[in-house]
Amino acid sequence: MAAVEELTTPDLQELARRHLWMHFTNMGAYDEAHEIPIIVRGEGCHVFDQHGRRYFDGLAALFCVNIGHGRADVAQAGADQARELGFYTNWSYAHPTSIALAARIARLAPGDLNRVFFTSGGSEAVESALKLCRQYHKLTGQAGRYKVISRRLAYHGTTMGALSATGVPAVRAPFEPLLPGSAHVPNTNAYRPEVDDPAEAIRDRIEFEGPETVSCVILEPVQNSGGCLVPPDGYFQRVREICDEYGVLLVSDEVICSWGRLGEWFGAQRYGYEPDLITTAKGLTSAYAPMGAVIASDRVFAPFAEGPGTFAHGITFGGHPVAAAVALANLDVLETEGMNDHVRGNQGAFRAMLESMLDIPIVGDVRGAGYFMALELVRDKATKATFTPDECDWLLKDFLSADLFRRGLICRADDRGEPVVQLSPPLIAGPGDFSEIEAALRPALEEASRRLALH
């Protein structure tokens, strides 16, 4: 086979259709008449396809390229490390980059979250955290605690433990039966509230399950699936009190919400609470290398620090030296270039641009925080009536995704819950970039409204 740089566009299309199995993708949708989008280059907030077309990356690839594309300095840090030590395991050994990265993460994390267990990505971080909670309770004499409480529609990952915590029926169904012990509570969608007090719903569920059986509560600071659902005032403070009352560990799932996405190092800092564990990935390296982590409090680590209390879990590439070097370089960029300040300074303009689209008949709600926002689409604003399944399929899959891509905008048109359009640009984006998003998003939504005869 020819070298990659020698492959033509037809070559790439043919090879992709024959051999590449893409994630969460309807592979049958691609044939001779429907090209697979092939992204070949990135620069700043933009990526370029195999035809040379430029797109605004309004999703930061998948909520993760926080510093933007094309940072040669960050890539170079990985190359330099590979020349010195390409790999060695963290199983009973350490190396300087993983040590330095763990110390730096601990310095930035809230409270006494001082212990860092590295993984290869977000699902592995969640899986590791759930296992860690179980073993923690066994070591502290509460072996009956195994149940996990999470929110409806929340997505926590694809490995079997993380999937069991996930509250998206369509994602769970193909793999059932899942692990026992998952329980789900109402989320914090203020536009479509399920209960008056979603924090107290967690207390009620712990009581229903039996507190002596509940291992942890896992929550995202801003819930991704369902469309950037923010917590009401005081929510996390009350959840913290409830978890403390019943001896339940609180896991803050920050695979998306950390490393500046909400204008702070961690979403827990934005909302003023201290979890027992944080799961993170994505923006930790700005996706220049695959890496995730579980950050644990000193209290959670304590029973593993003595005697036979080894955490009976490991991942070959956790703490990979090249990924750790990339993460350190990425954190350098985030710190020295003031990305948190930049997001805090511009999040109002980003929200205002999106809220300006509330004049479009199909836009019912705008919500989110920092550079993590969503628009919920409705058939009737007055009643909040949504679409039929056929209308939703047409709107999101047949029309909006293709039309926005044609207009040069990559974002997410999602139907896990009510239909939403999600935007999560690189943290380097500013007002000029918001105007570019609007120039593609507004006409697409207006055209969708006209085709659906909305007024």
Short mmCIF file of N, CA, C and O in Angstrom, two decimals, residues 271-382:
data_model
loop_
_atom_site.label_atom_id
_atom_site.label_comp_id
_atom_site.label_asym_id
_atom_site.label_seq_id
_atom_site.Cartn_x
_atom_site.Cartn_y
_atom_site.Cartn_z
N TYR A 271 -18.57 25.51 40.75
CA TYR A 271 -19.81 25.39 41.51
C TYR A 271 -19.58 25.22 43.00
O TYR A 271 -20.51 24.99 43.76
N GLY A 272 -18.34 25.32 43.45
CA GLY A 272 -18.05 25.45 44.87
C GLY A 272 -18.28 24.22 45.71
O GLY A 272 -18.84 24.32 46.81
N TYR A 273 -17.84 23.05 45.25
CA TYR A 273 -17.97 21.85 46.08
C TYR A 273 -16.69 21.03 45.97
O TYR A 273 -15.90 21.19 45.03
N GLU A 274 -16.48 20.16 46.94
CA GLU A 274 -15.31 19.29 46.98
C GLU A 274 -15.77 17.84 46.91
O GLU A 274 -16.30 17.33 47.89
N PRO A 275 -15.56 17.18 45.78
CA PRO A 275 -15.91 15.77 45.68
C PRO A 275 -14.85 14.90 46.34
O PRO A 275 -13.78 15.39 46.73
N ASP A 276 -15.15 13.61 46.44
CA ASP A 276 -14.16 12.65 46.93
C ASP A 276 -13.23 12.19 45.81
O ASP A 276 -12.06 11.87 46.05
N LEU A 277 -13.77 12.16 44.59
CA LEU A 277 -12.99 11.78 43.42
C LEU A 277 -13.41 12.64 42.24
O LEU A 277 -14.57 13.06 42.14
N ILE A 278 -12.45 12.90 41.36
CA ILE A 278 -12.73 13.55 40.08
C ILE A 278 -12.25 12.62 38.98
O ILE A 278 -11.15 12.07 39.05
N THR A 279 -13.08 12.43 37.96
CA THR A 279 -12.63 11.75 36.75
C THR A 279 -12.41 12.80 35.67
O THR A 279 -13.19 13.73 35.53
N THR A 280 -11.32 12.64 34.92
CA THR A 280 -10.97 13.64 33.92
C THR A 280 -10.29 12.97 32.74
O THR A 280 -9.81 11.85 32.82
N ALA A 281 -10.26 13.67 31.61
CA ALA A 281 -9.59 13.20 30.39
C ALA A 281 -9.57 14.37 29.41
O ALA A 281 -9.26 15.49 29.79
N LYS A 282 -9.89 14.11 28.15
CA LYS A 282 -10.08 15.09 27.08
C LYS A 282 -9.13 16.28 27.15
O LYS A 282 -8.03 16.26 26.62
N GLY A 283 -9.54 17.37 27.83
CA GLY A 283 -8.74 18.58 27.87
C GLY A 283 -7.46 18.47 28.66
O GLY A 283 -6.64 19.39 28.63
N LEU A 284 -7.24 17.36 29.37
CA LEU A 284 -5.99 17.17 30.10
C LEU A 284 -4.79 17.25 29.17
O LEU A 284 -3.75 17.79 29.53
N THR A 285 -4.94 16.72 27.98
CA THR A 285 -3.89 16.83 26.95
C THR A 285 -4.36 17.65 25.76
O THR A 285 -3.65 17.73 24.75
N SER A 286 -5.54 18.24 25.85
CA SER A 286 -6.20 18.85 24.69
C SER A 286 -6.26 17.86 23.52
O SER A 286 -6.28 18.25 22.35
N ALA A 287 -6.29 16.57 23.86
CA ALA A 287 -6.41 15.47 22.90
C ALA A 287 -5.20 15.32 21.98
O ALA A 287 -5.28 14.61 20.98
N TYR A 288 -4.09 15.94 22.32
CA TYR A 288 -2.87 15.73 21.54
C TYR A 288 -2.26 14.36 21.82
O TYR A 288 -1.38 13.91 21.09
N ALA A 289 -2.72 13.72 22.87
CA ALA A 289 -2.37 12.33 23.19
C ALA A 289 -3.50 11.80 24.06
O ALA A 289 -4.14 12.57 24.78
N PRO A 290 -3.75 10.49 24.00
CA PRO A 290 -4.84 9.93 24.82
C PRO A 290 -4.42 9.78 26.27
O PRO A 290 -3.40 9.17 26.58
N MET A 291 -5.22 10.36 27.18
CA MET A 291 -4.91 10.26 28.61
C MET A 291 -6.14 10.63 29.42
O MET A 291 -6.91 11.51 29.04
N GLY A 292 -6.31 9.94 30.54
CA GLY A 292 -7.33 10.28 31.51
C GLY A 292 -6.77 10.08 32.90
O GLY A 292 -5.63 9.65 33.06
N ALA A 293 -7.58 10.37 33.91
CA ALA A 293 -7.10 10.22 35.28
C ALA A 293 -8.28 10.19 36.25
O ALA A 293 -9.34 10.75 35.99
N VAL A 294 -8.05 9.54 37.38
CA VAL A 294 -8.89 9.65 38.56
C VAL A 294 -8.09 10.40 39.60
O VAL A 294 -6.93 10.05 39.88
N ILE A 295 -8.67 11.45 40.16
CA ILE A 295 -8.01 12.23 41.20
C ILE A 295 -8.77 11.96 42.50
O ILE A 295 -9.98 12.20 42.58
N ALA A 296 -8.07 11.43 43.49
CA ALA A 296 -8.71 10.98 44.73
C ALA A 296 -8.27 11.83 45.91
O ALA A 296 -7.14 12.31 45.97
N SER A 297 -9.17 11.96 46.86
CA SER A 297 -8.86 12.69 48.09
C SER A 297 -7.94 11.87 48.98
O SER A 297 -7.84 10.64 48.85
N ASP A 298 -7.29 12.54 49.90
CA ASP A 298 -6.44 11.85 50.85
C ASP A 298 -7.23 10.82 51.65
O ASP A 298 -6.73 9.74 51.99
N ARG A 299 -8.48 11.15 51.96
CA ARG A 299 -9.32 10.22 52.73
C ARG A 299 -9.58 8.93 51.96
O ARG A 299 -9.51 7.84 52.52
N VAL A 300 -9.86 9.05 50.66
CA VAL A 300 -10.11 7.86 49.86
C VAL A 300 -8.83 7.05 49.69
O VAL A 300 -8.85 5.81 49.67
N PHE A 301 -7.70 7.73 49.59
CA PHE A 301 -6.43 7.01 49.42
C PHE A 301 -5.97 6.31 50.69
O PHE A 301 -5.28 5.28 50.64
N ALA A 302 -6.38 6.82 51.85
CA ALA A 302 -5.81 6.36 53.12
C ALA A 302 -5.83 4.84 53.31
O ALA A 302 -4.81 4.26 53.68
N PRO A 303 -6.94 4.12 53.07
CA PRO A 303 -6.91 2.68 53.30
C PRO A 303 -6.03 1.91 52.32
O PRO A 303 -5.72 0.74 52.56
N PHE A 304 -5.62 2.55 51.23
CA PHE A 304 -4.72 1.91 50.27
C PHE A 304 -3.24 2.17 50.59
O PHE A 304 -2.36 1.65 49.92
N ALA A 305 -3.00 2.99 51.59
CA ALA A 305 -1.63 3.40 51.91
C ALA A 305 -0.97 2.49 52.93
O ALA A 305 0.21 2.65 53.22
N GLU A 306 -1.74 1.54 53.47
CA GLU A 306 -1.20 0.71 54.54
C GLU A 306 -1.44 -0.76 54.24
O GLU A 306 -2.44 -1.13 53.61
N GLY A 307 -0.54 -1.60 54.71
CA GLY A 307 -0.72 -3.04 54.66
C GLY A 307 -1.02 -3.56 53.26
O GLY A 307 -0.40 -3.13 52.28
N PRO A 308 -2.00 -4.47 53.16
CA PRO A 308 -2.28 -5.11 51.87
C PRO A 308 -3.30 -4.34 51.02
O PRO A 308 -3.95 -4.91 50.15
N GLY A 309 -3.45 -3.05 51.25
CA GLY A 309 -4.53 -2.29 50.61
C GLY A 309 -4.25 -1.86 49.18
O GLY A 309 -4.59 -0.75 48.80
N THR A 310 -3.64 -2.70 48.37
CA THR A 310 -3.36 -2.36 46.97
C THR A 310 -4.65 -2.20 46.18
O THR A 310 -5.56 -3.04 46.28
N PHE A 311 -4.75 -1.14 45.38
CA PHE A 311 -5.87 -1.00 44.44
C PHE A 311 -5.66 -2.05 43.35
O PHE A 311 -4.73 -1.96 42.56
N ALA A 312 -6.54 -3.04 43.32
CA ALA A 312 -6.35 -4.20 42.44
C ALA A 312 -6.82 -3.90 41.02
O ALA A 312 -7.72 -4.54 40.48
N HIS A 313 -6.18 -2.94 40.41
CA HIS A 313 -6.65 -2.44 39.11
C HIS A 313 -5.48 -1.75 38.43
O HIS A 313 -4.64 -1.13 39.08
N GLY A 314 -5.41 -1.86 37.12
CA GLY A 314 -4.35 -1.17 36.38
C GLY A 314 -4.64 -1.16 34.90
O GLY A 314 -5.43 -1.96 34.40
N ILE A 315 -4.00 -0.24 34.20
CA ILE A 315 -4.18 -0.08 32.75
C ILE A 315 -2.79 0.09 32.15
O ILE A 315 -2.00 0.94 32.60
N THR A 316 -2.47 -0.69 31.16
CA THR A 316 -1.12 -0.71 30.61
C THR A 316 -0.58 0.68 30.33
O THR A 316 0.53 1.03 30.73
N PHE A 317 -1.36 1.49 29.63
CA PHE A 317 -0.85 2.78 29.18
C PHE A 317 -1.17 3.93 30.12
O PHE A 317 -0.93 5.09 29.79
N GLY A 318 -1.73 3.64 31.31
CA GLY A 318 -2.00 4.71 32.26
C GLY A 318 -0.71 5.40 32.68
O GLY A 318 0.24 4.75 33.12
N GLY A 319 -0.66 6.72 32.56
CA GLY A 319 0.55 7.47 32.90
C GLY A 319 1.65 7.35 31.86
O GLY A 319 2.82 7.59 32.16
N HIS A 320 1.29 7.00 30.63
CA HIS A 320 2.26 6.85 29.54
C HIS A 320 3.17 8.08 29.50
O HIS A 320 2.69 9.22 29.52
N PRO A 321 4.49 7.91 29.46
CA PRO A 321 5.39 9.07 29.54
C PRO A 321 5.19 10.09 28.41
O PRO A 321 5.32 11.29 28.64
N VAL A 322 4.90 9.62 27.20
CA VAL A 322 4.68 10.57 26.10
C VAL A 322 3.41 11.37 26.34
O VAL A 322 3.39 12.60 26.18
N ALA A 323 2.33 10.69 26.75
CA ALA A 323 1.08 11.40 27.04
C ALA A 323 1.26 12.35 28.21
O ALA A 323 0.72 13.47 28.21
N ALA A 324 2.01 11.94 29.22
CA ALA A 324 2.24 12.81 30.37
C ALA A 324 3.03 14.05 29.98
O ALA A 324 2.74 15.17 30.45
N ALA A 325 4.02 13.89 29.11
CA ALA A 325 4.79 15.05 28.64
C ALA A 325 3.89 16.00 27.85
O ALA A 325 4.00 17.23 27.98
N VAL A 326 3.01 15.45 27.03
CA VAL A 326 2.07 16.27 26.27
C VAL A 326 1.13 17.00 27.23
O VAL A 326 0.84 18.20 27.06
N ALA A 327 0.66 16.30 28.26
CA ALA A 327 -0.22 16.94 29.24
C ALA A 327 0.47 18.09 29.95
O ALA A 327 -0.13 19.16 30.14
N LEU A 328 1.71 17.90 30.34
CA LEU A 328 2.45 18.99 31.00
C LEU A 328 2.60 20.20 30.08
O LEU A 328 2.42 21.35 30.51
N ALA A 329 2.90 19.95 28.80
CA ALA A 329 3.02 21.06 27.85
C ALA A 329 1.67 21.73 27.63
O ALA A 329 1.58 22.96 27.49
N ASN A 330 0.60 20.94 27.59
CA ASN A 330 -0.75 21.49 27.44
C ASN A 330 -1.12 22.36 28.63
O ASN A 330 -1.66 23.47 28.46
N LEU A 331 -0.81 21.91 29.84
CA LEU A 331 -1.09 22.72 31.03
C LEU A 331 -0.26 24.00 31.04
O LEU A 331 -0.72 25.04 31.50
N ASP A 332 0.96 23.93 30.50
CA ASP A 332 1.76 25.15 30.34
C ASP A 332 1.00 26.18 29.50
O ASP A 332 0.94 27.36 29.84
N VAL A 333 0.44 25.72 28.38
CA VAL A 333 -0.30 26.63 27.50
C VAL A 333 -1.52 27.19 28.22
O VAL A 333 -1.78 28.41 28.19
N LEU A 334 -2.28 26.32 28.87
CA LEU A 334 -3.48 26.77 29.56
C LEU A 334 -3.15 27.81 30.63
O LEU A 334 -3.87 28.80 30.79
N GLU A 335 -2.04 27.60 31.33
CA GLU A 335 -1.66 28.53 32.40
C GLU A 335 -1.06 29.81 31.86
O GLU A 335 -1.51 30.91 32.19
N THR A 336 -0.04 29.69 31.02
CA THR A 336 0.70 30.88 30.60
C THR A 336 -0.13 31.76 29.68
O THR A 336 0.07 32.98 29.65
N GLU A 337 -1.05 31.17 28.94
CA GLU A 337 -1.87 31.97 28.03
C GLU A 337 -3.23 32.34 28.64
O GLU A 337 -4.09 32.87 27.93
N GLY A 338 -3.42 32.04 29.91
CA GLY A 338 -4.59 32.52 30.64
C GLY A 338 -5.92 32.04 30.08
O GLY A 338 -6.86 32.84 29.97
N MET A 339 -6.02 30.76 29.77
CA MET A 339 -7.24 30.26 29.14
C MET A 339 -8.46 30.37 30.05
O MET A 339 -9.57 30.66 29.58
N ASN A 340 -8.28 30.12 31.35
CA ASN A 340 -9.44 30.26 32.25
C ASN A 340 -9.96 31.69 32.25
O ASN A 340 -11.17 31.93 32.17
N ASP A 341 -9.06 32.65 32.34
CA ASP A 341 -9.46 34.06 32.29
C ASP A 341 -10.13 34.38 30.96
O ASP A 341 -11.11 35.14 30.91
N HIS A 342 -9.59 33.83 29.88
CA HIS A 342 -10.15 34.09 28.56
C HIS A 342 -11.58 33.58 28.47
O HIS A 342 -12.47 34.28 27.95
N VAL A 343 -11.82 32.37 28.96
CA VAL A 343 -13.18 31.82 28.93
C VAL A 343 -14.11 32.66 29.79
O VAL A 343 -15.23 33.01 29.37
N ARG A 344 -13.68 32.99 31.00
CA ARG A 344 -14.53 33.81 31.88
C ARG A 344 -14.82 35.16 31.25
O ARG A 344 -15.93 35.70 31.39
N GLY A 345 -13.84 35.72 30.55
CA GLY A 345 -14.03 37.04 29.95
C GLY A 345 -14.90 37.03 28.72
O GLY A 345 -15.48 38.08 28.36
N ASN A 346 -15.02 35.90 28.06
CA ASN A 346 -15.76 35.84 26.79
C ASN A 346 -17.01 34.99 26.83
O ASN A 346 -17.77 34.95 25.86
N GLN A 347 -17.24 34.27 27.95
CA GLN A 347 -18.40 33.39 28.00
C GLN A 347 -19.72 34.17 27.86
O GLN A 347 -20.69 33.66 27.27
N GLY A 348 -19.74 35.41 28.34
CA GLY A 348 -20.95 36.22 28.21
C GLY A 348 -21.27 36.53 26.77
O GLY A 348 -22.43 36.47 26.35
N ALA A 349 -20.25 36.85 25.97
CA ALA A 349 -20.46 37.14 24.56
C ALA A 349 -20.88 35.88 23.81
O ALA A 349 -21.72 35.94 22.89
N PHE A 350 -20.31 34.75 24.18
CA PHE A 350 -20.70 33.48 23.56
C PHE A 350 -22.17 33.18 23.83
O PHE A 350 -22.95 32.87 22.92
N ARG A 351 -22.58 33.30 25.08
CA ARG A 351 -23.98 33.07 25.44
C ARG A 351 -24.89 34.07 24.75
O ARG A 351 -25.96 33.69 24.23
N ALA A 352 -24.50 35.33 24.73
CA ALA A 352 -25.34 36.36 24.12
C ALA A 352 -25.56 36.08 22.64
O ALA A 352 -26.67 36.27 22.11
N MET A 353 -24.53 35.61 21.94
CA MET A 353 -24.69 35.25 20.53
C MET A 353 -25.72 34.15 20.36
O MET A 353 -26.61 34.21 19.50
N LEU A 354 -25.64 33.14 21.21
CA LEU A 354 -26.60 32.04 21.11
C LEU A 354 -28.00 32.48 21.52
O LEU A 354 -29.00 32.09 20.89
N GLU A 355 -28.09 33.31 22.57
CA GLU A 355 -29.42 33.77 23.00
C GLU A 355 -30.07 34.68 21.97
O GLU A 355 -31.31 34.80 21.94
N SER A 356 -29.27 35.30 21.12
CA SER A 356 -29.85 36.13 20.06
C SER A 356 -30.69 35.29 19.10
O SER A 356 -31.54 35.82 18.37
N MET A 357 -30.48 33.98 19.10
CA MET A 357 -31.22 33.09 18.20
C MET A 357 -32.55 32.65 18.78
O MET A 357 -33.28 31.89 18.14
N LEU A 358 -32.88 33.12 19.97
CA LEU A 358 -34.19 32.80 20.54
C LEU A 358 -35.33 33.43 19.74
O LEU A 358 -36.49 33.10 19.96
N ASP A 359 -34.99 34.34 18.80
CA ASP A 359 -36.04 34.88 17.92
C ASP A 359 -36.41 33.91 16.80
O ASP A 359 -37.40 34.12 16.10
N ILE A 360 -35.66 32.84 16.65
CA ILE A 360 -35.95 31.84 15.61
C ILE A 360 -37.00 30.88 16.17
O ILE A 360 -36.86 30.38 17.29
N PRO A 361 -38.07 30.60 15.43
CA PRO A 361 -39.17 29.80 15.98
C PRO A 361 -38.75 28.46 16.56
O PRO A 361 -39.35 27.99 17.54
N ILE A 362 -37.75 27.83 16.02
CA ILE A 362 -37.39 26.48 16.45
C ILE A 362 -36.54 26.45 17.71
O ILE A 362 -36.40 25.40 18.36
N VAL A 363 -35.98 27.59 18.14
CA VAL A 363 -35.09 27.63 19.30
C VAL A 363 -35.90 27.91 20.55
O VAL A 363 -36.44 28.99 20.73
N GLY A 364 -35.95 26.90 21.45
CA GLY A 364 -36.74 27.03 22.65
C GLY A 364 -35.96 27.44 23.88
O GLY A 364 -36.47 28.15 24.74
N ASP A 365 -34.71 27.00 23.99
CA ASP A 365 -33.94 27.27 25.20
C ASP A 365 -32.46 27.33 24.85
O ASP A 365 -31.99 26.63 23.94
N VAL A 366 -31.72 28.17 25.58
CA VAL A 366 -30.27 28.24 25.49
C VAL A 366 -29.74 28.01 26.90
O VAL A 366 -30.19 28.66 27.85
N ARG A 367 -28.80 27.08 27.05
CA ARG A 367 -28.31 26.76 28.39
C ARG A 367 -26.87 26.26 28.33
O ARG A 367 -26.38 25.89 27.27
N GLY A 368 -26.25 26.24 29.50
CA GLY A 368 -24.88 25.78 29.61
C GLY A 368 -24.06 26.73 30.44
O GLY A 368 -24.58 27.61 31.13
N ALA A 369 -22.74 26.57 30.39
CA ALA A 369 -21.81 27.40 31.16
C ALA A 369 -20.48 27.43 30.44
O ALA A 369 -20.11 26.49 29.75
N GLY A 370 -19.75 28.53 30.62
CA GLY A 370 -18.44 28.64 30.00
C GLY A 370 -18.52 28.47 28.50
O GLY A 370 -19.35 29.08 27.83
N TYR A 371 -17.63 27.63 27.97
CA TYR A 371 -17.63 27.33 26.54
C TYR A 371 -18.26 25.95 26.30
O TYR A 371 -17.73 25.12 25.56
N PHE A 372 -19.40 25.73 26.93
CA PHE A 372 -20.10 24.45 26.87
C PHE A 372 -21.59 24.75 26.88
O PHE A 372 -22.21 24.86 27.92
N MET A 373 -22.15 24.92 25.68
CA MET A 373 -23.50 25.46 25.54
C MET A 373 -24.36 24.60 24.62
O MET A 373 -23.85 23.87 23.77
N ALA A 374 -25.69 24.74 24.80
CA ALA A 374 -26.63 24.00 23.96
C ALA A 374 -27.86 24.83 23.69
O ALA A 374 -28.26 25.69 24.49
N LEU A 375 -28.46 24.58 22.52
CA LEU A 375 -29.77 25.14 22.17
C LEU A 375 -30.74 23.97 22.08
O LEU A 375 -30.48 23.00 21.34
N GLU A 376 -31.85 24.03 22.81
CA GLU A 376 -32.88 23.00 22.65
C GLU A 376 -33.87 23.46 21.57
O GLU A 376 -34.31 24.61 21.55
N LEU A 377 -34.19 22.53 20.68
CA LEU A 377 -35.08 22.82 19.56
C LEU A 377 -36.48 22.29 19.86
O LEU A 377 -36.63 21.17 20.35
N VAL A 378 -37.49 23.10 19.56
CA VAL A 378 -38.88 22.76 19.89
C VAL A 378 -39.79 23.02 18.70
O VAL A 378 -39.47 23.83 17.82
N ARG A 379 -40.92 22.34 18.70
CA ARG A 379 -41.93 22.60 17.68
C ARG A 379 -42.78 23.80 18.04
O ARG A 379 -43.22 24.56 17.17
N ASP A 380 -43.01 24.01 19.34
CA ASP A 380 -43.88 25.11 19.80
C ASP A 380 -43.25 25.73 21.04
O ASP A 380 -43.14 25.08 22.08
N LYS A 381 -42.84 26.98 20.95
CA LYS A 381 -42.19 27.62 22.09
C LYS A 381 -43.13 27.80 23.27
O LYS A 381 -42.73 27.65 24.43
N ALA A 382 -44.38 28.15 22.99
CA ALA A 382 -45.33 28.45 24.06
C ALA A 382 -45.58 27.23 24.94
O ALA A 382 -45.68 27.34 26.17
#
